[in-house]
Short mmCIF file of C-alpha atoms in Angstrom, two decimals:
data_model
loop_
_atom_site.label_atom_id
_atom_site.label_comp_id
_atom_site.label_asym_id
_atom_site.label_seq_id
_atom_site.Cartn_x
_atom_site.Cartn_y
_atom_site.Cartn_z
CA UNK A 1 23.02 -12.71 -24.36
CA UNK A 2 21.81 -11.93 -27.85
CA UNK A 3 18.23 -11.86 -26.53
CA UNK A 4 19.17 -9.25 -23.91
CA UNK A 5 20.85 -7.10 -26.59
CA UNK A 6 17.79 -7.41 -28.79
CA UNK A 7 15.54 -6.43 -25.88
CA UNK A 8 17.78 -3.45 -25.08
CA UNK A 9 17.50 -2.29 -28.69
CA UNK A 10 13.71 -2.34 -28.33
CA UNK A 11 13.84 -0.19 -25.17
CA UNK A 12 16.70 2.24 -25.79
CA UNK A 13 15.05 4.17 -28.60
CA UNK A 14 14.31 7.91 -28.43
CA UNK A 15 10.56 7.38 -28.75
CA UNK A 16 10.39 4.71 -26.02
CA UNK A 17 12.57 6.74 -23.65
CA UNK A 18 10.41 9.81 -24.25
CA UNK A 19 7.30 7.75 -23.49
CA UNK A 20 8.91 6.50 -20.26
CA UNK A 21 9.67 10.04 -19.08
CA UNK A 22 6.17 11.23 -19.98
CA UNK A 23 4.54 8.32 -18.16
CA UNK A 24 6.80 8.93 -15.15
CA UNK A 25 5.72 12.57 -14.88
CA UNK A 26 2.06 11.58 -15.29
CA UNK A 27 2.32 8.86 -12.63
CA UNK A 28 4.05 11.25 -10.22
CA UNK A 29 1.31 13.85 -10.69
CA UNK A 30 -1.62 11.43 -10.33
CA UNK A 31 -0.14 9.61 -7.34
CA UNK A 32 0.50 12.86 -5.46
CA UNK A 33 -3.20 13.84 -5.53
CA UNK A 34 -5.17 12.22 -2.66
CA UNK A 35 -7.74 9.85 -4.10
CA UNK A 36 -6.11 9.35 -7.51
CA UNK A 37 -4.33 6.02 -7.03
CA UNK A 38 -1.80 4.03 -9.04
CA UNK A 39 -4.64 1.86 -10.32
CA UNK A 40 -6.45 4.93 -11.61
CA UNK A 41 -3.26 6.20 -13.27
CA UNK A 42 -2.92 2.84 -15.03
CA UNK A 43 -6.55 2.79 -16.14
CA UNK A 44 -6.32 6.33 -17.53
CA UNK A 45 -3.32 5.34 -19.65
CA UNK A 46 -4.91 2.24 -21.22
CA UNK A 47 -6.64 4.14 -24.09
CA UNK A 48 -3.31 5.83 -24.90
CA UNK A 49 -1.55 2.46 -25.22
CA UNK A 50 -3.90 1.39 -28.04
CA UNK A 51 -1.88 3.59 -30.40
CA UNK A 52 1.53 2.30 -29.31
CA UNK A 53 3.72 -0.68 -30.11
CA UNK A 54 3.97 -3.38 -27.38
CA UNK A 55 7.20 -2.17 -25.72
CA UNK A 56 6.27 1.52 -25.27
CA UNK A 57 2.75 0.47 -24.23
CA UNK A 58 4.05 -1.74 -21.44
CA UNK A 59 6.72 0.82 -20.52
CA UNK A 60 4.01 3.46 -20.11
CA UNK A 61 2.08 1.40 -17.55
CA UNK A 62 5.11 0.07 -15.65
CA UNK A 63 6.68 3.51 -15.24
CA UNK A 64 3.47 5.32 -14.29
CA UNK A 65 2.66 2.65 -11.70
CA UNK A 66 6.09 2.79 -10.04
CA UNK A 67 5.95 6.58 -9.80
CA UNK A 68 2.35 6.70 -8.53
CA UNK A 69 3.07 4.26 -5.70
CA UNK A 70 5.92 6.44 -4.41
CA UNK A 71 4.06 9.71 -5.06
CA UNK A 72 1.26 8.53 -2.75
CA UNK A 73 3.70 9.19 0.10
CA UNK A 74 3.98 12.91 -0.73
CA UNK A 75 0.55 14.11 0.52
CA UNK A 76 0.78 11.61 3.39
CA UNK A 77 4.09 13.05 4.56
CA UNK A 78 3.30 16.73 4.09
CA UNK A 79 -0.40 16.83 4.98
CA UNK A 80 -1.17 13.45 6.64
CA UNK A 81 -3.34 12.53 3.67
CA UNK A 82 -1.99 9.24 2.23
CA UNK A 83 -2.36 8.85 -1.51
CA UNK A 84 -2.66 5.05 -1.30
CA UNK A 85 -3.85 2.55 1.36
CA UNK A 86 -0.26 1.27 1.58
CA UNK A 87 0.96 4.77 2.50
CA UNK A 88 -1.45 4.78 5.45
CA UNK A 89 0.68 2.12 7.16
CA UNK A 90 3.45 4.58 7.99
CA UNK A 91 1.77 7.97 7.55
CA UNK A 92 1.96 8.67 11.30
CA UNK A 93 5.78 8.49 11.30
CA UNK A 94 6.11 10.40 8.03
CA UNK A 95 3.83 13.25 9.15
CA UNK A 96 5.51 13.41 12.56
CA UNK A 97 8.84 13.95 10.77
CA UNK A 98 7.26 16.85 8.85
CA UNK A 99 6.06 18.42 12.10
CA UNK A 100 9.62 18.13 13.37
CA UNK A 101 10.87 20.07 10.34
CA UNK A 102 12.17 16.99 8.48
CA UNK A 103 9.79 16.45 5.53
CA UNK A 104 12.62 15.95 3.05
CA UNK A 105 14.17 13.25 5.25
CA UNK A 106 10.87 11.35 5.31
CA UNK A 107 10.18 11.72 1.58
CA UNK A 108 13.80 10.96 0.74
CA UNK A 109 13.57 7.69 2.68
CA UNK A 110 10.36 6.76 0.85
CA UNK A 111 11.95 7.63 -2.51
CA UNK A 112 15.31 5.89 -2.16
CA UNK A 113 14.04 2.74 -0.47
CA UNK A 114 11.08 2.47 -2.85
CA UNK A 115 13.62 2.46 -5.66
CA UNK A 116 15.77 -0.15 -3.87
CA UNK A 117 12.72 -2.35 -3.25
CA UNK A 118 11.60 -2.02 -6.86
CA UNK A 119 15.05 -2.95 -8.21
CA UNK A 120 15.27 -5.91 -5.83
CA UNK A 121 11.81 -7.09 -6.90
CA UNK A 122 12.82 -6.77 -10.56
CA UNK A 123 15.95 -8.88 -10.02
CA UNK A 124 13.81 -11.53 -8.35
CA UNK A 125 11.34 -11.25 -11.23
CA UNK A 126 14.19 -11.91 -13.69
CA UNK A 127 15.84 -14.78 -11.84
CA UNK A 128 13.15 -16.62 -9.93
CA UNK A 129 9.80 -16.00 -11.64
CA UNK A 130 8.85 -19.64 -12.33
CA UNK A 131 9.81 -20.88 -8.84
CA UNK A 132 7.95 -18.10 -6.98
CA UNK A 133 4.94 -18.43 -9.24
CA UNK A 134 4.68 -22.14 -8.40
CA UNK A 135 4.68 -21.29 -4.69
CA UNK A 136 2.06 -18.61 -5.24
CA UNK A 137 -0.19 -21.11 -7.00
CA UNK A 138 -0.20 -23.29 -3.87
CA UNK A 139 -2.09 -20.58 -2.01
CA UNK A 140 -5.78 -21.42 -1.75
CA UNK A 141 -8.60 -19.66 0.13
CA UNK A 142 -7.31 -21.16 3.42
CA UNK A 143 -3.88 -19.55 3.06
CA UNK A 144 -5.35 -16.23 1.90
CA UNK A 145 -7.69 -16.15 4.89
CA UNK A 146 -4.80 -16.45 7.33
CA UNK A 147 -2.72 -13.95 5.35
CA UNK A 148 -5.52 -11.38 5.67
CA UNK A 149 -5.90 -12.16 9.38
CA UNK A 150 -2.16 -11.61 9.77
CA UNK A 151 -2.38 -8.26 8.00
CA UNK A 152 -5.33 -7.16 10.16
CA UNK A 153 -3.49 -8.26 13.30
CA UNK A 154 -0.51 -6.15 12.34
CA UNK A 155 -2.78 -3.12 11.96
CA UNK A 156 -3.96 -3.48 15.56
CA UNK A 157 -0.60 -4.02 17.21
CA UNK A 158 1.34 -1.31 15.36
CA UNK A 159 -1.27 1.35 16.09
CA UNK A 160 -0.18 4.22 18.31
CA UNK A 161 -1.81 3.96 21.72
CA UNK A 162 -3.44 0.86 23.14
CA UNK A 163 -4.27 -2.24 21.04
CA UNK A 164 -7.86 -1.92 22.30
CA UNK A 165 -8.28 1.39 20.48
CA UNK A 166 -6.66 -0.11 17.39
CA UNK A 167 -9.17 -2.97 17.59
CA UNK A 168 -12.07 -0.50 17.77
CA UNK A 169 -10.78 1.25 14.64
CA UNK A 170 -10.35 -2.09 12.87
CA UNK A 171 -13.95 -3.10 13.62
CA UNK A 172 -15.20 0.24 12.29
CA UNK A 173 -13.44 -0.52 8.99
CA UNK A 174 -14.64 -4.14 8.91
CA UNK A 175 -18.23 -3.02 9.56
CA UNK A 176 -18.03 -0.49 6.71
CA UNK A 177 -16.76 -3.32 4.46
CA UNK A 178 -19.96 -5.31 5.04
CA UNK A 179 -22.19 -2.66 3.42
CA UNK A 180 -23.67 -3.43 0.00
CA UNK A 181 -23.97 -6.43 -2.31
CA UNK A 182 -20.28 -7.32 -2.49
CA UNK A 183 -20.49 -10.45 -0.35
CA UNK A 184 -20.52 -14.20 -1.14
CA UNK A 185 -24.32 -14.43 -0.90
CA UNK A 186 -24.91 -11.18 -2.84
CA UNK A 187 -27.45 -10.13 -0.19
CA UNK A 188 -27.98 -6.37 0.35
CA UNK A 189 -26.65 -5.41 3.78
CA UNK A 190 -27.13 -2.07 5.54
CA UNK A 191 -28.23 -0.38 2.30
CA UNK A 192 -31.45 1.16 3.79
CA UNK A 193 -33.11 0.93 0.39
CA UNK A 194 -30.48 3.11 -1.32
CA UNK A 195 -29.34 2.02 -4.77
CA UNK A 196 -25.97 3.78 -4.31
CA UNK A 197 -25.35 1.93 -1.05
CA UNK A 198 -25.68 -1.40 -2.85
CA UNK A 199 -22.28 -0.73 -4.39
CA UNK A 200 -20.78 -0.71 -0.91
CA UNK A 201 -18.40 1.73 0.73
CA UNK A 202 -15.64 2.56 -1.75
CA UNK A 203 -12.35 2.72 0.13
CA UNK A 204 -10.97 5.71 -1.81
CA UNK A 205 -13.70 8.20 -0.72
CA UNK A 206 -13.58 6.66 2.76
CA UNK A 207 -9.80 7.02 2.98
CA UNK A 208 -9.93 10.59 1.71
CA UNK A 209 -12.60 11.40 4.27
CA UNK A 210 -10.89 9.73 7.24
CA UNK A 211 -7.51 11.33 6.62
CA UNK A 212 -7.93 14.44 4.49
CA UNK A 213 -11.38 15.83 5.31
CA UNK A 214 -10.89 15.18 9.03
CA UNK A 215 -7.69 17.26 8.81
CA UNK A 216 -9.58 20.07 7.03
CA UNK A 217 -12.27 19.98 9.74
CA UNK A 218 -9.62 20.12 12.45
CA UNK A 219 -7.89 23.08 10.80
CA UNK A 220 -11.21 24.94 10.47
CA UNK A 221 -12.24 24.32 14.09
CA UNK A 222 -8.91 25.02 15.77
CA UNK A 223 -7.74 27.86 13.50
CA UNK A 224 -4.42 27.74 15.32
CA UNK A 225 -0.76 27.63 14.41
CA UNK A 226 -0.33 24.25 16.06
CA UNK A 227 -1.98 22.54 13.11
CA UNK A 228 0.67 23.90 10.74
CA UNK A 229 3.97 22.03 10.57
CA UNK A 230 7.28 23.88 10.82
CA UNK A 231 9.02 25.09 7.67
CA UNK A 232 10.97 22.55 5.67
CA UNK A 233 14.70 22.22 6.30
CA UNK A 234 16.89 22.03 3.20
CA UNK A 235 19.48 19.29 3.41
CA UNK A 236 20.89 16.83 0.94
CA UNK A 237 18.21 14.17 0.48
CA UNK A 238 20.49 11.45 -0.83
CA UNK A 239 23.22 12.02 1.77
CA UNK A 240 20.69 11.38 4.54
CA UNK A 241 19.56 8.17 2.85
CA UNK A 242 23.12 6.91 2.52
CA UNK A 243 23.29 7.15 6.30
CA UNK A 244 19.96 5.32 6.61
CA UNK A 245 21.19 2.58 4.30
CA UNK A 246 24.28 2.05 6.47
CA UNK A 247 22.14 2.12 9.63
CA UNK A 248 19.25 -0.05 8.42
CA UNK A 249 20.59 -2.47 5.77
CA UNK A 250 18.73 -5.44 7.28
CA UNK A 251 15.44 -3.53 7.30
CA UNK A 252 15.84 -2.51 3.64
CA UNK A 253 16.62 -6.09 2.57
CA UNK A 254 13.87 -7.59 4.73
CA UNK A 255 11.27 -5.14 3.40
CA UNK A 256 12.32 -5.86 -0.20
CA UNK A 257 12.11 -9.63 0.31
CA UNK A 258 8.79 -9.53 2.17
CA UNK A 259 7.23 -7.10 -0.31
CA UNK A 260 8.29 -9.17 -3.33
CA UNK A 261 7.06 -12.41 -1.72
CA UNK A 262 3.65 -10.97 -0.75
CA UNK A 263 3.32 -9.17 -4.09
CA UNK A 264 3.78 -12.50 -5.89
CA UNK A 265 0.59 -13.81 -4.25
CA UNK A 266 -2.37 -13.19 -6.56
CA UNK A 267 -4.68 -10.60 -5.06
CA UNK A 268 -2.42 -9.60 -2.15
CA UNK A 269 -0.66 -6.48 -3.47
CA UNK A 270 1.27 -3.63 -1.89
CA UNK A 271 -1.36 -2.81 0.75
CA UNK A 272 -0.87 -5.96 2.85
CA UNK A 273 2.87 -5.92 2.13
CA UNK A 274 3.36 -2.40 3.55
CA UNK A 275 1.37 -3.09 6.70
CA UNK A 276 3.07 -6.40 7.45
CA UNK A 277 6.53 -4.97 6.73
CA UNK A 278 5.92 -2.00 9.02
CA UNK A 279 4.71 -4.37 11.77
CA UNK A 280 7.74 -6.64 11.31
CA UNK A 281 10.03 -3.60 11.46
CA UNK A 282 8.49 -2.50 14.77
CA UNK A 283 8.57 -6.03 16.19
CA UNK A 284 12.29 -6.54 15.54
CA UNK A 285 13.37 -2.96 16.18
CA UNK A 286 15.71 -2.13 19.06
CA UNK A 287 13.63 1.00 19.68
CA UNK A 288 9.96 0.05 19.03
CA UNK A 289 8.77 2.84 21.33
CA UNK A 290 9.93 5.40 18.73
CA UNK A 291 7.55 4.13 16.04
CA UNK A 292 4.76 6.62 15.38
CA UNK A 293 6.79 9.54 16.74
CA UNK A 294 8.79 10.37 13.59
CA UNK A 295 11.16 7.41 13.38
CA UNK A 296 12.57 6.64 9.92
CA UNK A 297 13.16 2.90 10.46
CA UNK A 298 9.58 1.92 9.61
CA UNK A 299 9.64 4.08 6.48
CA UNK A 300 12.78 2.31 5.28
CA UNK A 301 11.29 -1.17 5.53
CA UNK A 302 7.71 -0.41 4.43
CA UNK A 303 8.93 1.84 1.59
CA UNK A 304 11.10 -0.94 0.19
CA UNK A 305 8.19 -3.34 0.56
CA UNK A 306 5.83 -1.08 -1.43
CA UNK A 307 7.65 -1.16 -4.74
CA UNK A 308 8.99 -4.67 -4.13
CA UNK A 309 5.36 -5.81 -4.08
CA UNK A 310 4.68 -3.93 -7.32
CA UNK A 311 7.44 -5.90 -9.07
CA UNK A 312 6.44 -9.15 -7.37
CA UNK A 313 2.85 -8.84 -8.63
CA UNK A 314 4.17 -9.30 -12.18
CA UNK A 315 5.54 -12.78 -11.39
CA UNK A 316 2.20 -14.67 -11.56
CA UNK A 317 1.01 -12.26 -14.27
CA UNK A 318 3.86 -13.08 -16.68
CA UNK A 319 4.41 -16.74 -15.80
CA UNK A 320 0.78 -17.92 -15.57
CA UNK A 321 -1.34 -14.99 -16.75
CA UNK A 322 -2.83 -14.64 -13.25
CA UNK A 323 -3.06 -11.01 -12.06
CA UNK A 324 -1.19 -10.31 -8.85
CA UNK A 325 -3.23 -7.15 -8.16
CA UNK A 326 -5.68 -4.77 -9.83
CA UNK A 327 -2.88 -3.09 -11.82
CA UNK A 328 -1.55 -6.30 -13.36
CA UNK A 329 -5.14 -7.30 -14.16
CA UNK A 330 -5.29 -4.23 -16.40
CA UNK A 331 -1.82 -4.98 -17.75
CA UNK A 332 -2.77 -8.53 -18.78
CA UNK A 333 -5.56 -7.08 -20.92
CA UNK A 334 -3.09 -4.71 -22.59
CA UNK A 335 -0.66 -7.59 -23.22
CA UNK A 336 -3.36 -9.64 -24.95
CA UNK A 337 -4.33 -6.66 -27.12
CA UNK A 338 -0.68 -6.30 -28.17
CA UNK A 339 -0.46 -9.98 -29.13
CA UNK A 340 1.55 -11.09 -26.08
CA UNK A 341 -0.12 -14.03 -24.33
CA UNK A 342 1.13 -14.24 -20.70
CA UNK A 343 2.06 -17.75 -19.62
CA UNK A 344 4.99 -20.18 -19.60
CA UNK A 345 5.23 -20.23 -23.41
CA UNK A 346 5.86 -16.49 -23.69
CA UNK A 347 9.39 -17.04 -22.30
CA UNK A 348 10.04 -19.35 -25.27
CA UNK A 349 8.08 -17.71 -28.09
CA UNK A 350 8.76 -14.03 -27.29
CA UNK A 351 11.74 -13.89 -24.90
CA UNK A 352 12.91 -10.53 -26.22
CA UNK A 353 9.59 -8.95 -25.16
CA UNK A 354 9.90 -10.34 -21.63
CA UNK A 355 13.46 -9.09 -21.26
CA UNK A 356 12.34 -5.71 -22.58
CA UNK A 357 9.79 -5.62 -19.75
CA UNK A 358 12.57 -6.42 -17.26
CA UNK A 359 14.74 -3.59 -18.61
CA UNK A 360 11.82 -1.17 -18.39
CA UNK A 361 11.31 -2.15 -14.75
CA UNK A 362 14.94 -1.33 -13.95
CA UNK A 363 14.76 1.96 -15.86
CA UNK A 364 11.53 2.99 -14.13
CA UNK A 365 13.00 2.47 -10.66
CA UNK A 366 16.18 4.35 -11.60
CA UNK A 367 14.31 7.26 -13.19
CA UNK A 368 12.27 7.47 -9.99
CA UNK A 369 15.30 8.93 -8.17
CA UNK A 370 15.84 12.17 -10.18
CA UNK A 371 12.13 12.74 -10.84
CA UNK A 372 11.30 12.01 -7.21
CA UNK A 373 13.97 14.49 -6.11
CA UNK A 374 12.36 17.18 -8.27
CA UNK A 375 8.91 16.29 -6.90
CA UNK A 376 10.14 16.48 -3.29
CA UNK A 377 11.85 19.84 -3.83
CA UNK A 378 8.68 21.21 -5.40
CA UNK A 379 6.23 19.64 -2.96
CA UNK A 380 7.90 21.04 0.15
CA UNK A 381 6.72 24.51 -0.86
CA UNK A 382 3.20 23.32 -0.02
CA UNK A 383 4.14 23.89 3.63
CA UNK A 384 4.60 27.61 3.05
CA UNK A 385 1.09 28.14 1.63
CA UNK A 386 -1.25 29.90 4.09
CA UNK A 387 -3.71 27.48 5.64
CA UNK A 388 -6.78 29.49 4.63
CA UNK A 389 -5.69 29.00 0.99
CA UNK A 390 -4.34 25.45 1.28
CA UNK A 391 -7.30 23.79 2.99
CA UNK A 392 -9.98 24.81 0.42
CA UNK A 393 -7.67 23.65 -2.40
CA UNK A 394 -7.15 20.30 -0.63
CA UNK A 395 -10.91 19.93 -0.16
CA UNK A 396 -11.43 20.60 -3.87
CA UNK A 397 -8.94 17.88 -4.84
CA UNK A 398 -10.61 15.52 -2.36
CA UNK A 399 -14.00 16.12 -3.96
CA UNK A 400 -12.56 15.53 -7.44
CA UNK A 401 -10.90 12.28 -6.32
CA UNK A 402 -14.07 11.02 -4.60
CA UNK A 403 -16.29 11.94 -7.55
CA UNK A 404 -13.93 10.31 -10.08
CA UNK A 405 -14.31 6.81 -8.56
CA UNK A 406 -17.81 6.25 -9.96
CA UNK A 407 -18.59 9.66 -11.49
CA UNK A 408 -21.17 10.05 -8.75
CA UNK A 409 -21.97 12.73 -6.17
CA UNK A 410 -22.57 9.84 -3.76
CA UNK A 411 -18.79 9.46 -3.44
CA UNK A 412 -18.52 13.06 -2.22
CA UNK A 413 -21.24 12.46 0.38
CA UNK A 414 -19.46 9.31 1.52
CA UNK A 415 -16.22 11.26 1.82
CA UNK A 416 -17.84 13.93 4.01
CA UNK A 417 -19.46 11.35 6.32
CA UNK A 418 -16.17 9.54 6.85
CA UNK A 419 -14.47 12.91 7.36
CA UNK A 420 -16.71 13.54 10.37
CA UNK A 421 -16.14 9.97 11.61
CA UNK A 422 -12.38 10.39 11.25
CA UNK A 423 -12.44 13.68 13.16
CA UNK A 424 -14.44 12.15 16.02
CA UNK A 425 -12.14 9.10 16.12
CA UNK A 426 -9.00 11.20 16.48
CA UNK A 427 -10.58 13.49 19.04
CA UNK A 428 -11.08 10.34 21.14
CA UNK A 429 -7.55 9.00 20.46
CA UNK A 430 -8.77 6.20 18.19
CA UNK A 431 -6.27 5.65 15.31
CA UNK A 432 -7.54 5.91 11.75
CA UNK A 433 -5.12 3.62 9.89
CA UNK A 434 -6.57 0.27 11.13
CA UNK A 435 -10.02 1.35 9.91
CA UNK A 436 -8.62 1.82 6.40
CA UNK A 437 -7.04 -1.64 6.38
CA UNK A 438 -10.26 -3.19 7.71
CA UNK A 439 -12.20 -1.55 4.88
CA UNK A 440 -9.71 -2.71 2.24
CA UNK A 441 -9.23 -6.28 3.48
CA UNK A 442 -12.72 -6.91 4.89
CA UNK A 443 -14.23 -8.26 1.64
CA UNK A 444 -11.16 -10.44 1.05
CA UNK A 445 -11.45 -11.83 4.60
CA UNK A 446 -15.13 -12.70 4.23
CA UNK A 447 -14.79 -14.13 0.72
CA UNK A 448 -11.95 -16.46 1.63
CA UNK A 449 -13.56 -17.53 4.91
CA UNK A 450 -16.88 -18.43 3.28
CA UNK A 451 -15.15 -20.17 0.36
CA UNK A 452 -13.01 -22.19 2.77
CA UNK A 453 -16.01 -23.20 4.89
CA UNK A 454 -17.86 -24.38 1.77
CA UNK A 455 -14.83 -26.42 0.67
CA UNK A 456 -14.48 -28.05 4.08
CA UNK A 457 -18.21 -28.66 4.69
CA UNK A 458 -18.07 -26.38 7.71
CA UNK A 459 -15.00 -27.92 9.36
CA UNK A 460 -12.70 -25.42 11.10
CA UNK A 461 -9.92 -28.02 11.23
CA UNK A 462 -9.50 -27.65 7.46
CA UNK A 463 -7.88 -24.25 8.09
CA UNK A 464 -4.91 -26.13 9.61
CA UNK A 465 -4.72 -29.20 7.34
CA UNK A 466 -2.54 -27.63 4.64
CA UNK A 467 1.11 -26.99 5.65
CA UNK A 468 1.30 -23.33 4.59
CA UNK A 469 -2.15 -22.56 6.01
CA UNK A 470 -1.25 -24.25 9.30
CA UNK A 471 1.96 -22.23 9.59
CA UNK A 472 0.23 -18.92 8.86
CA UNK A 473 -2.67 -19.84 11.16
CA UNK A 474 -0.50 -20.78 14.12
CA UNK A 475 1.60 -17.64 13.64
CA UNK A 476 -1.51 -15.42 13.52
CA UNK A 477 -2.96 -17.05 16.65
CA UNK A 478 0.38 -16.66 18.43
CA UNK A 479 0.37 -12.92 17.68
CA UNK A 480 -2.94 -12.60 19.54
CA UNK A 481 -2.30 -15.21 22.26
CA UNK A 482 1.23 -14.34 23.41
CA UNK A 483 0.43 -10.76 24.60
CA UNK A 484 -2.68 -12.11 26.38
CA UNK A 485 -0.71 -14.89 28.10
CA UNK A 486 2.03 -12.45 29.15
CA UNK A 487 -0.61 -10.09 30.56
CA UNK A 488 -2.24 -12.91 32.54
CA UNK A 489 1.13 -14.06 33.91
CA UNK A 490 2.03 -10.49 34.85
CA UNK A 491 -1.32 -10.06 36.60
CA UNK A 492 -0.88 -13.36 38.45
CA UNK A 493 2.61 -12.45 39.66
CA UNK A 494 1.33 -9.02 40.77
CA UNK A 495 -1.36 -10.69 42.88
CA UNK A 496 1.16 -13.04 44.43
CA UNK A 497 3.41 -10.10 45.33
CA UNK A 498 0.48 -8.35 47.02
CA UNK A 499 -0.31 -11.40 49.13
#
């Protein structure tokens, strides 16, 4: 108990609290701009942390990250331009709610259940870090391969429309992921002699193009009122979410658990967690036909999963010094600079620092509620801006976000190309979201498959020899096989009825 009091004294100081509020506002701003992700917000703050003591330095990154992950939902909900790949999982429902005049209901659900997921993940981080980290360490390339396959499968089956169109979109993303040198053999693929293409297709410019630029193109071509959503309706945000919490308590808990568990796996992160949670929500929903039409149930579960994964990613980072995602990889570097060596011994040698981190996590997720409320109330006025003013401003932000990835004009060109592709896909009723997940997870799929084949000397049976891998593999195969078997049985019974 004395350690907790000592940790609280480190956190509850005017300077540290001021830093937390400043980082929260910065994270909210960066996350709300399409293309400027939570990882970028973290990276931009690293130079600032050099001049801080350990506790405010860590508090800066933790708070900014939590805010940026939620803030990515704001442009997705209002303009169908997700700020993060995780937001793309449920952007269809969120944007549909905006078109129905319920943007605050959608953003409120993302805000409140992101906070709940983050607090749940923090409590798990406090109580079960060593146990979950040991489980995470049992994941090898075989388990990660099946986990990625599971995530890609979810993208296909939760897509609006037919699974065939979702599969087409997924293959477009997977093909884009093969471009460049970022493959196990480091062989240039589809670069056409271009030095810039050797770096591959960056998913941020591609995501901005597919979602944002395609929307700008559509608005320019149609020039009609049907592309503008109705005006926002002012209702109590938190009262609506109290109703959602009573209606969907299982979904909120399930999303928090799944997000924290997936976040604890090194390299998995919030992207896979959000997609799998949204798919699980649709699978077990009593009204799956409502998903994609402006139904809040998927937002509840995937929103809780988002920030649960953010907290879960710190479990392997603190216990073993293994980054759970790109953000914690940056954080580990900051911890070393501040003289905190992540690993089992840090719980013994510097327990007050670890508990200070835990307290900061709780504070960040609680501060998210009032700051998120202010952001939602301010952001809804975006809907009242005339389209001829709004669309050029959006395009400008898109260009800035795409350029900032590598400080290269090539990113802007990539964004424009994918904008045209995204427009053509939607004009032909091909969903965009699976293409984004294919682009994000494609390199991870290939890397783990090739690594596993090298380990097993080319034996496919090795993918089922480990217990966890076998379970994930059989589950993934069942997801694909069961609908096919049911379709064949239905077709057979239809033939028998005809005869």
